[in-house]
Coordinates of C-alpha atoms in Angstrom, one line a residue:
Chain A
M1 CA 156.6 97.1 102.0
L2 CA 154.5 100.3 102.4
F3 CA 157.5 102.5 102.7
D4 CA 161.2 102.0 101.9
T5 CA 163.8 103.2 104.1
T6 CA 164.2 106.7 102.5
Q7 CA 160.8 107.4 102.5
L8 CA 160.9 106.3 106.5
V9 CA 163.7 108.6 107.2
V10 CA 162.1 111.5 105.3
A11 CA 159.1 111.1 107.1
L12 CA 160.7 110.8 110.6
L13 CA 162.7 114.0 109.5
W14 CA 159.6 115.9 108.8
I15 CA 158.0 114.7 112.0
A16 CA 161.2 115.9 114.1
G17 CA 161.1 119.2 112.5
A18 CA 157.6 119.7 112.8
F19 CA 158.0 119.0 116.5
A20 CA 160.9 121.0 116.9
L21 CA 158.9 123.9 115.1
A22 CA 155.9 123.6 117.4
I23 CA 158.3 123.5 120.6
A24 CA 159.9 126.7 119.3
L25 CA 156.4 128.4 118.5
I26 CA 155.0 127.9 121.9
P27 CA 157.4 130.5 123.7
L28 CA 157.2 132.5 120.5
L29 CA 153.6 132.8 121.0
G30 CA 153.7 133.4 124.6
T31 CA 155.8 136.5 124.1
L32 CA 153.0 138.2 121.9
P33 CA 150.6 140.4 123.6
P34 CA 147.1 138.7 123.8
R35 CA 145.7 140.7 121.0
G36 CA 148.5 139.8 118.7
R37 CA 148.0 136.1 119.6
F38 CA 144.3 136.4 119.2
A39 CA 145.0 138.1 115.6
L40 CA 147.5 135.4 114.6
I41 CA 145.3 132.4 115.5
S42 CA 142.2 134.1 113.8
F43 CA 144.3 134.7 110.6
V44 CA 145.7 131.0 110.7
T45 CA 141.9 129.9 111.2
F46 CA 140.7 131.9 108.3
I47 CA 143.1 130.6 106.1
A48 CA 142.6 126.9 107.1
G49 CA 138.8 127.6 106.5
L50 CA 139.2 129.3 103.3
F51 CA 141.3 126.4 101.7
F52 CA 138.4 123.8 102.4
A53 CA 135.8 126.3 101.3
A54 CA 137.6 127.2 98.2
E55 CA 138.5 123.7 97.4
F56 CA 134.7 123.0 97.6
F57 CA 133.5 125.8 95.6
L58 CA 136.2 126.5 93.0
P59 CA 135.0 125.1 89.3
V60 CA 136.6 121.5 88.3
G61 CA 138.2 120.9 85.1
E62 CA 137.6 117.7 82.9
D63 CA 139.6 115.6 85.2
N64 CA 137.1 116.6 88.1
K65 CA 140.0 118.7 89.8
N66 CA 140.7 122.1 90.6
I67 CA 143.9 123.9 91.5
L68 CA 143.4 122.7 95.3
T69 CA 142.2 119.3 94.9
D70 CA 145.7 117.7 94.9
P71 CA 147.0 119.7 98.1
F72 CA 143.5 118.9 99.5
Q73 CA 144.1 115.2 99.5
K74 CA 147.6 115.7 101.2
M75 CA 145.8 117.9 103.8
Q76 CA 143.4 114.9 104.4
G77 CA 146.3 112.8 105.4
S78 CA 147.4 115.3 107.9
L79 CA 144.1 115.8 109.2
Q80 CA 143.7 112.2 110.1
V81 CA 146.7 112.4 112.1
I82 CA 145.5 115.3 114.1
T83 CA 142.4 113.3 114.7
A84 CA 144.3 110.4 115.9
L85 CA 146.4 112.6 118.1
S86 CA 143.2 113.9 119.9
L87 CA 142.8 110.0 120.6
G88 CA 146.3 110.0 122.5
L89 CA 145.5 113.4 124.1
G90 CA 142.2 111.8 125.6
T91 CA 144.2 108.9 126.9
Y92 CA 146.7 111.1 128.5
G93 CA 144.1 113.2 130.3
L94 CA 142.2 110.0 131.5
V95 CA 145.4 108.3 133.0
R96 CA 146.5 111.6 134.5
L97 CA 143.5 112.3 136.5
H98 CA 142.9 108.8 137.5
L99 CA 146.6 108.1 138.4
R100 CA 146.5 111.3 140.5
N101 CA 143.2 110.4 142.1
A102 CA 144.9 106.8 143.1
V103 CA 148.3 108.2 144.3
Q104 CA 146.8 110.9 146.5
R105 CA 144.0 108.7 147.8
R106 CA 141.3 111.1 146.9
P107 CA 137.6 110.0 147.7
Q108 CA 136.5 106.9 145.8
W109 CA 140.2 106.4 144.5
G110 CA 139.3 102.6 144.3
Y111 CA 137.5 103.1 141.3
S112 CA 140.3 105.0 139.8
L113 CA 142.7 102.0 140.4
V114 CA 140.3 99.7 138.6
L115 CA 139.9 102.0 136.0
L116 CA 143.8 102.2 135.5
I117 CA 144.3 98.4 136.1
A118 CA 141.4 97.6 133.5
F119 CA 143.0 99.9 131.0
V120 CA 146.5 98.7 131.3
V121 CA 145.4 95.1 130.6
M122 CA 143.1 95.7 127.8
A123 CA 145.6 97.8 126.3
F124 CA 148.4 95.5 126.6
F125 CA 146.3 92.6 125.1
S126 CA 144.9 94.8 122.4
I127 CA 148.1 96.1 121.3
W128 CA 149.6 92.3 121.4
N129 CA 146.7 91.2 119.3
T130 CA 146.9 93.8 116.6
M131 CA 150.5 93.2 116.3
A132 CA 149.9 89.5 116.1
E133 CA 147.1 90.2 113.6
K134 CA 149.4 92.5 111.5
G135 CA 152.4 90.3 111.9
L136 CA 154.4 93.2 113.1
F137 CA 157.9 92.4 114.6
G138 CA 157.6 88.5 114.0
I139 CA 154.8 88.4 116.9
E140 CA 152.3 85.5 116.6
R141 CA 149.0 84.6 117.9
T142 CA 149.4 82.4 121.1
Q143 CA 146.8 80.4 122.7
L144 CA 147.4 82.8 126.0
L145 CA 146.8 85.7 123.7
E146 CA 143.6 84.2 122.2
N147 CA 142.2 83.2 125.3
A148 CA 143.0 86.5 127.2
F149 CA 141.8 88.6 124.3
T150 CA 138.5 86.8 124.0
L151 CA 137.9 86.8 127.8
L152 CA 138.6 90.5 127.9
F153 CA 137.0 91.7 124.6
D154 CA 134.1 89.2 123.8
Y155 CA 133.1 88.3 127.2
T156 CA 133.7 91.5 129.2
L157 CA 133.8 94.5 127.2
I158 CA 131.2 93.7 124.6
Q159 CA 129.1 92.3 127.4
L160 CA 129.3 95.3 129.8
D161 CA 128.7 97.6 126.9
A162 CA 125.7 95.9 125.7
T163 CA 124.3 95.7 129.3
M164 CA 124.6 99.4 129.9
F165 CA 122.9 100.0 126.9
S166 CA 120.1 97.4 127.8
L167 CA 119.5 98.9 131.1
I168 CA 117.7 101.9 129.1
A169 CA 114.7 99.5 128.3
F170 CA 114.1 99.0 132.0
Y171 CA 114.3 102.9 132.7
I172 CA 112.1 103.9 129.9
F173 CA 109.6 101.2 131.0
S174 CA 109.5 102.6 134.3
A175 CA 109.4 106.0 133.2
A176 CA 106.6 105.2 130.7
Y177 CA 104.4 103.8 133.7
R178 CA 105.0 106.7 135.9
A179 CA 105.2 109.6 133.6
F180 CA 103.1 108.9 130.5
R181 CA 99.8 110.3 131.8
I182 CA 96.8 111.7 129.7
R183 CA 96.7 115.2 131.2
S184 CA 96.1 117.3 128.1
I185 CA 94.6 116.7 124.6
E186 CA 98.4 117.0 123.2
A187 CA 99.7 114.2 125.6
S188 CA 96.6 112.1 124.6
I189 CA 97.3 112.5 120.9
L190 CA 101.0 111.7 121.6
M191 CA 100.0 108.6 123.6
F192 CA 97.6 107.0 121.1
T193 CA 100.1 107.9 118.0
A194 CA 103.0 106.1 120.1
M195 CA 100.8 103.1 120.9
L196 CA 99.5 102.6 117.3
V197 CA 103.0 103.0 115.7
M198 CA 104.6 100.5 118.4
I199 CA 101.9 97.9 117.6
G200 CA 101.8 98.8 113.8
I201 CA 105.6 98.3 113.2
V202 CA 105.8 94.6 114.9
P203 CA 104.2 91.6 113.4
L204 CA 101.8 91.5 116.1
G205 CA 100.2 94.7 114.3
K206 CA 99.7 92.2 111.1
L207 CA 98.3 89.7 113.0
I208 CA 95.6 91.8 114.8
S209 CA 94.7 93.5 111.4
D210 CA 94.6 89.9 109.9
S211 CA 92.5 88.5 112.8
I212 CA 89.7 91.4 112.5
G213 CA 89.2 90.7 108.9
L214 CA 90.7 93.8 107.3
P215 CA 92.3 93.3 103.6
A216 CA 95.8 92.1 103.7
V217 CA 96.5 93.0 100.0
Q218 CA 95.8 96.2 98.1
T219 CA 94.6 95.3 94.7
A220 CA 95.0 97.5 91.7
E221 CA 91.3 98.4 91.6
M222 CA 91.5 99.6 95.5
R223 CA 94.7 101.8 94.3
T224 CA 92.6 103.6 91.5
N225 CA 89.7 103.9 93.6
P226 CA 90.8 105.1 96.8
F227 CA 87.3 105.9 98.4
M228 CA 86.2 102.0 97.9
L229 CA 85.3 100.5 101.2
E230 CA 87.8 97.7 100.8
N231 CA 90.5 100.3 100.1
I232 CA 89.6 102.2 103.3
L233 CA 89.6 99.4 105.5
Y234 CA 93.0 98.3 104.1
N235 CA 94.2 101.6 105.0
L236 CA 92.6 100.8 108.6
R237 CA 95.6 98.2 109.0
L238 CA 97.9 98.6 111.8
P239 CA 100.9 98.4 109.9
Q240 CA 99.6 100.7 107.1
I241 CA 98.4 103.4 109.8
A242 CA 102.0 103.3 111.3
G243 CA 103.8 103.4 108.0
W244 CA 101.6 106.5 107.3
I245 CA 102.4 108.2 110.5
Q246 CA 106.2 107.4 109.8
E247 CA 106.4 108.7 106.3
T248 CA 103.8 111.4 105.9
L249 CA 103.5 113.0 109.5
N250 CA 107.2 112.1 110.9
A251 CA 109.2 112.8 107.6
P252 CA 108.1 116.4 107.0
V253 CA 108.6 117.3 110.6
Q254 CA 112.1 115.6 110.6
R255 CA 112.8 117.6 107.4
A256 CA 111.9 120.7 109.1
I257 CA 114.3 120.2 112.2
E258 CA 117.1 119.2 110.0
F259 CA 116.5 122.2 107.9
G260 CA 116.6 124.5 111.2
V261 CA 119.5 122.5 112.5
G262 CA 121.6 123.1 109.3
I263 CA 121.1 126.8 109.2
G264 CA 122.2 127.0 112.8
A265 CA 125.2 124.9 112.0
L266 CA 126.1 127.0 109.0
A267 CA 125.9 130.3 111.3
M268 CA 127.8 128.7 113.9
A269 CA 130.6 127.5 111.1
I270 CA 130.8 130.9 110.0
R271 CA 131.3 132.4 113.5
L272 CA 134.2 129.9 114.2
W273 CA 135.7 130.5 110.7
L274 CA 135.6 134.3 111.3
S275 CA 136.8 133.8 114.9
L276 CA 133.6 135.6 116.3
E277 CA 132.9 132.7 118.7
R278 CA 134.3 133.3 122.0
G279 CA 133.6 130.2 123.5
I280 CA 132.9 129.6 127.2
N281 CA 135.2 131.2 129.6
Chain B
M1 CA 98.7 105.4 159.4
E2 CA 96.0 105.9 156.9
A3 CA 95.3 103.0 154.4
R4 CA 96.1 103.4 151.0
S5 CA 93.6 102.7 148.2
I6 CA 94.6 99.8 145.5
W7 CA 94.8 102.5 143.0
E8 CA 97.3 104.6 145.3
R9 CA 99.2 101.6 145.7
M10 CA 99.4 100.8 141.9
M11 CA 100.6 104.5 141.3
R12 CA 103.6 104.0 143.9
I13 CA 104.6 100.5 142.7
D14 CA 108.1 99.8 143.3
R15 CA 110.1 100.1 140.2
R16 CA 112.2 97.0 141.0
I17 CA 108.8 95.0 140.5
L18 CA 108.4 96.5 137.1
Y19 CA 112.1 95.6 136.3
V20 CA 111.3 92.1 137.1
I21 CA 108.2 91.9 135.2
L22 CA 110.1 93.2 131.8
A23 CA 112.9 90.8 132.6
V24 CA 110.6 88.0 132.7
N25 CA 108.9 89.1 129.9
I26 CA 111.9 89.3 127.8
I27 CA 113.1 86.0 128.9
A28 CA 110.0 84.2 128.1
A29 CA 109.7 85.9 124.8
L30 CA 113.3 84.9 124.0
M31 CA 112.6 81.2 124.7
A32 CA 109.3 81.3 122.8
R33 CA 109.4 79.6 119.5
V34 CA 106.4 81.5 117.9
A35 CA 107.1 83.3 114.7
I36 CA 104.4 85.8 113.4
E37 CA 104.8 86.5 109.8
P38 CA 105.5 90.2 109.2
D39 CA 104.1 92.8 106.8
V40 CA 107.4 93.7 105.2
P41 CA 107.4 97.4 104.8
P42 CA 108.4 99.2 101.4
P43 CA 112.1 100.6 102.8
V44 CA 112.9 96.8 103.6
K45 CA 111.6 95.3 100.6
R46 CA 113.3 98.1 98.3
F47 CA 116.7 97.3 100.5
Y48 CA 116.3 93.5 99.5
D49 CA 115.4 94.3 95.8
T50 CA 118.6 96.8 95.8
V51 CA 120.9 94.0 96.8
E52 CA 119.1 91.3 94.8
A53 CA 119.9 93.3 91.5
L54 CA 123.7 93.1 92.1
Q55 CA 125.8 90.9 89.8
P56 CA 128.3 88.4 91.4
G57 CA 131.8 90.4 91.4
D58 CA 129.9 93.8 91.9
M59 CA 131.6 95.9 94.8
V60 CA 130.1 97.1 97.7
M61 CA 131.2 99.0 100.6
V62 CA 130.0 98.2 104.2
S63 CA 130.1 101.1 106.7
S64 CA 130.0 99.2 110.0
T65 CA 130.3 102.1 112.8
W66 CA 128.6 100.1 115.7
S67 CA 129.9 98.8 119.1
A68 CA 128.5 96.4 121.6
G69 CA 126.0 99.1 122.8
T70 CA 124.0 98.6 119.9
L71 CA 124.7 95.2 119.4
A72 CA 121.2 93.8 119.7
E73 CA 120.1 96.0 117.0
N74 CA 123.2 96.4 114.7
Q75 CA 124.3 92.8 114.9
P76 CA 121.2 91.2 113.3
Q77 CA 121.4 93.7 110.3
F78 CA 125.0 93.3 109.7
E79 CA 124.6 89.5 109.8
A80 CA 121.7 89.5 107.5
V81 CA 123.3 92.0 104.7
L82 CA 126.6 90.0 104.8
K83 CA 124.9 86.9 104.1
H84 CA 122.8 88.2 101.4
L85 CA 125.8 89.7 99.8
M86 CA 127.9 86.4 100.1
R87 CA 124.7 84.7 98.6
K88 CA 124.8 86.9 95.7
R89 CA 128.6 86.3 95.3
V90 CA 129.3 90.0 95.5
R91 CA 132.6 91.3 96.7
F92 CA 132.6 93.8 99.5
T93 CA 135.0 96.0 101.9
I94 CA 134.2 96.9 105.2
I95 CA 135.2 100.2 107.1
S96 CA 134.7 101.7 110.5
F97 CA 134.4 105.0 111.7
A98 CA 134.9 104.1 115.5
P99 CA 137.7 102.2 117.2
P100 CA 135.5 99.2 118.9
A101 CA 133.7 99.1 115.6
R102 CA 136.7 97.8 113.8
D103 CA 137.1 94.5 116.0
I104 CA 133.6 93.7 116.3
S105 CA 132.9 94.0 112.8
H106 CA 136.0 92.3 111.6
R107 CA 135.4 89.3 113.8
L108 CA 131.9 88.6 112.9
A109 CA 132.7 89.1 109.2
R110 CA 135.4 86.6 109.4
R111 CA 132.9 84.1 111.1
I112 CA 130.3 84.6 108.5
A113 CA 132.8 84.6 105.7
E114 CA 134.2 81.3 106.6
E115 CA 130.9 79.6 107.0
N116 CA 130.0 81.1 103.3
G117 CA 133.3 80.1 101.8
Y118 CA 134.5 83.6 101.2
V119 CA 138.3 84.4 101.6
E120 CA 139.5 87.6 103.2
G121 CA 141.6 89.4 100.8
K122 CA 140.3 87.8 97.6
D123 CA 136.6 88.2 98.3
W124 CA 136.4 90.8 100.9
A125 CA 138.5 93.0 103.1
H126 CA 138.4 95.1 106.3
F127 CA 140.0 98.5 105.8
G128 CA 139.8 99.0 109.7
Y129 CA 139.4 102.2 111.4
T130 CA 139.5 105.2 110.2
P131 CA 139.4 108.5 112.6
D132 CA 137.5 111.0 110.2
I133 CA 134.5 110.1 108.2
I134 CA 134.4 113.2 106.1
I135 CA 138.0 113.0 104.9
A136 CA 137.8 109.4 104.5
I137 CA 134.9 109.5 102.3
K138 CA 136.2 112.4 100.3
G139 CA 139.7 110.8 99.9
M140 CA 138.0 107.2 98.8
S141 CA 136.0 109.0 96.2
E142 CA 139.3 109.7 94.5
D143 CA 141.7 107.3 95.6
I144 CA 141.2 104.3 97.9
A145 CA 144.9 103.2 98.1
Q146 CA 146.1 106.7 98.8
T147 CA 143.3 107.2 101.5
I148 CA 143.4 104.1 103.4
R149 CA 146.8 102.4 102.5
Q150 CA 146.5 99.1 104.2
D151 CA 143.6 96.6 105.5
V152 CA 143.5 95.4 108.9
R153 CA 146.0 92.6 108.2
R154 CA 148.4 95.2 107.1
T155 CA 148.3 94.2 103.4
P156 CA 148.6 97.4 101.2
I157 CA 145.0 98.3 99.5
A158 CA 146.6 98.0 95.9
E159 CA 147.9 94.6 96.5
L160 CA 144.6 93.2 97.6
E161 CA 142.9 90.7 95.2
V162 CA 139.4 91.8 96.3
M163 CA 140.4 95.4 94.8
R164 CA 141.3 94.5 91.3
G165 CA 139.6 96.7 88.9
I166 CA 138.6 99.2 91.9
K167 CA 140.1 102.5 92.4
S168 CA 137.9 104.7 94.2
L169 CA 134.2 104.7 95.4
K170 CA 133.1 105.5 91.8
D171 CA 133.8 101.7 91.1
Y172 CA 131.5 100.6 93.9
K173 CA 127.6 99.8 93.1
L174 CA 126.3 100.6 96.6
V175 CA 127.4 101.2 100.3
V176 CA 125.5 100.0 103.3
D177 CA 125.6 102.1 106.3
V178 CA 125.2 100.1 109.5
T179 CA 125.4 102.4 112.4
P180 CA 123.5 103.9 115.5
S181 CA 125.6 107.1 114.6
D182 CA 124.8 110.2 112.3
T183 CA 126.8 109.0 109.8
L184 CA 124.4 108.8 107.0
G185 CA 124.2 112.4 106.4
N186 CA 128.3 112.3 105.5
W187 CA 127.9 109.4 102.9
I188 CA 124.7 111.4 101.4
S189 CA 126.9 114.4 101.1
Y190 CA 130.4 113.3 100.2
R191 CA 130.2 110.2 98.5
P192 CA 130.5 110.0 94.5
P193 CA 126.7 110.8 93.3
D194 CA 126.1 107.6 91.4
L195 CA 127.0 105.5 94.6
K196 CA 123.6 104.1 96.0
I197 CA 123.1 104.2 99.8
L198 CA 121.4 101.5 101.8
Y199 CA 120.9 102.2 105.5
C200 CA 120.6 100.2 108.8
P201 CA 120.1 102.4 111.6
T202 CA 119.1 101.7 115.2
S203 CA 115.1 102.0 115.8
V204 CA 115.4 105.4 117.5
M205 CA 117.6 106.8 114.4
A206 CA 115.2 105.5 111.9
A207 CA 112.6 108.2 112.4
E208 CA 115.1 110.8 110.9
A209 CA 115.9 108.7 108.0
Y210 CA 112.4 108.8 106.6
T211 CA 113.1 112.3 105.1
F212 CA 115.9 110.8 102.9
L213 CA 113.9 107.8 102.0
D214 CA 111.3 110.2 100.8
S215 CA 113.8 112.3 98.8
G216 CA 115.4 108.9 97.1
Q217 CA 118.8 109.7 98.9
I218 CA 118.6 106.3 100.2
L219 CA 117.3 103.5 98.6
G220 CA 116.1 101.3 101.4
M221 CA 116.3 101.1 105.2
I222 CA 116.5 98.2 107.6
T223 CA 115.1 99.5 111.0
G224 CA 116.9 97.9 113.9
A225 CA 116.3 94.1 114.9
K226 CA 112.6 94.3 113.8
G227 CA 113.8 95.2 110.1
A228 CA 116.5 92.3 110.5
Y229 CA 113.8 90.1 111.4
E230 CA 111.7 91.3 108.0
Y231 CA 115.0 90.9 106.0
E232 CA 115.5 87.5 107.4
R233 CA 112.0 86.3 106.2
L234 CA 112.5 87.7 102.9
L235 CA 116.0 85.9 102.8
G236 CA 114.4 82.9 103.9
I237 CA 116.7 82.4 106.8
V238 CA 116.8 82.4 110.6
G239 CA 119.0 84.7 112.2
L240 CA 119.3 87.0 115.4
G241 CA 116.5 89.2 114.1
T242 CA 114.0 86.1 114.3
R243 CA 115.2 85.3 117.5
F244 CA 114.8 88.8 119.0
I245 CA 111.4 89.9 117.4
N246 CA 109.3 88.5 120.1
A247 CA 111.3 89.9 122.9
I248 CA 110.6 93.3 120.9
Q249 CA 107.0 92.9 120.2
F250 CA 106.1 91.6 123.7
S251 CA 107.9 94.3 125.3
H252 CA 105.9 96.8 123.4
V253 CA 102.8 95.0 124.3
L254 CA 103.9 95.2 127.8
I255 CA 104.7 98.9 128.0
I256 CA 101.5 99.8 126.2
F257 CA 99.7 97.7 128.8
F258 CA 101.4 99.4 131.8
I259 CA 100.9 102.8 130.3
L260 CA 97.2 102.2 130.0
L261 CA 96.9 100.8 133.6
G262 CA 98.9 103.7 135.0
N263 CA 96.5 106.0 133.3
F264 CA 93.6 103.9 134.4
G265 CA 94.8 104.0 138.0
M266 CA 95.3 107.8 137.7
L267 CA 91.4 108.4 136.7
M268 CA 90.3 105.9 139.3
Q269 CA 92.3 107.7 142.0
R270 CA 91.1 111.3 141.0
R271 CA 87.4 109.8 141.0
A272 CA 88.2 108.5 144.4
S273 CA 89.5 111.9 145.6
A274 CA 86.6 113.5 144.0
S275 CA 84.0 111.5 145.8

């Protein structure tokens, strides 16, 4: 047993208390003037952010903990609950929107109906499957469940998902044929680099390099004498060229991009923490 | 109506014809039983060597955050890595940070485990889906049983035989991140410092990871189904990577051929217009 009865009762009381507090706070917040409401939300946001920042930056003792480490671990549990709640909120929004579409017979309401039916059927068998998997309430795995879940999950959801993603290959193929044109020096460099990498990274690159007689192995002598003809020929192998492009050209560029993104994210985080970010109105 | 030149017609080719050509190419390549020996790149070799260096009974975390959308790339990687871990008689646990990933990885792992004589709960376990990756990694770095609490079969973590002697991620030897998402940065930032990382991204995500390979923050990388094929050759097995590689490489050739053809058509059309 994960919890005993007392723990369960205490947990339920906590949930009920938190729920009652939240319900009571909503009208209270409504009575505050907008500036006061904003100040209160900013203050709570700042304190919450400060807690996480302080836990990260405060020095730790011999046990690798500081004063905030234990409360931080408790906070992690509540944050997981909040993240899980957002799933419920998303589900509620989705069902509400499509239910309204279907009931009011809005344009293309048939799609909404299909979505709702698929949602209910999939949710029913998924929940049943999870309960049977965990042995909750004595529910057992039956042949009907096995067949229905396999049909819905393995043979429908997975295949649809994979098909949707696979379509990208066809769009890329069509787009590459129509749009990839050598109209400038930059476009030419990009195109030939892409072609070298595309062939160099697959086994065909090795086959082509072998078939034109380029050395397949770099010997110790070749490594110590980089300008040796054999070494130059070895480095002209398609896999070596592709590897060089990825590791020597691509990696620094990626690092530069990530560095820029990191600084941008830090600036955005500080703006959010200090409630300077107004969002989109 | 003015007659169009062959180049003009070629430039305006119906996209459905292109789709059919690609589809036929993929089907033919999937059916072909030709295996070209790969030139195994250093990241895949280092991945293999890192797993090979594990001792029986060592503990590995497999972070499996992929769903059916990237099944063609992540499933071959996932299967090859699990087979290697089982061959080394290494204990492992799986965790997912996306809801669909939980079921896919659990069902696959269960099948592979049965084939290799691994018992769930004793030799391996699935921690299920956890919503927030940062909180989960930070929590597991201190105490797994407190953070995850139970596996997918509702067994408390502390009672799992596979977790004997394991309290936190600090007791793990390495983590293998199989994902098309940007989860790698979180593992690098929040894992215990000594925990080694191996990475299995999709091909599009691999470009971003070279910077971490270069810095040594990840020890090895299997890139998409192509990387899985190279890994399978090192393992000496025939898996999904081996089955998919021809479709990948012949599609590359076809795309290159059609790009060149399109450019050739454009040049000829320009020349015809000029004359």
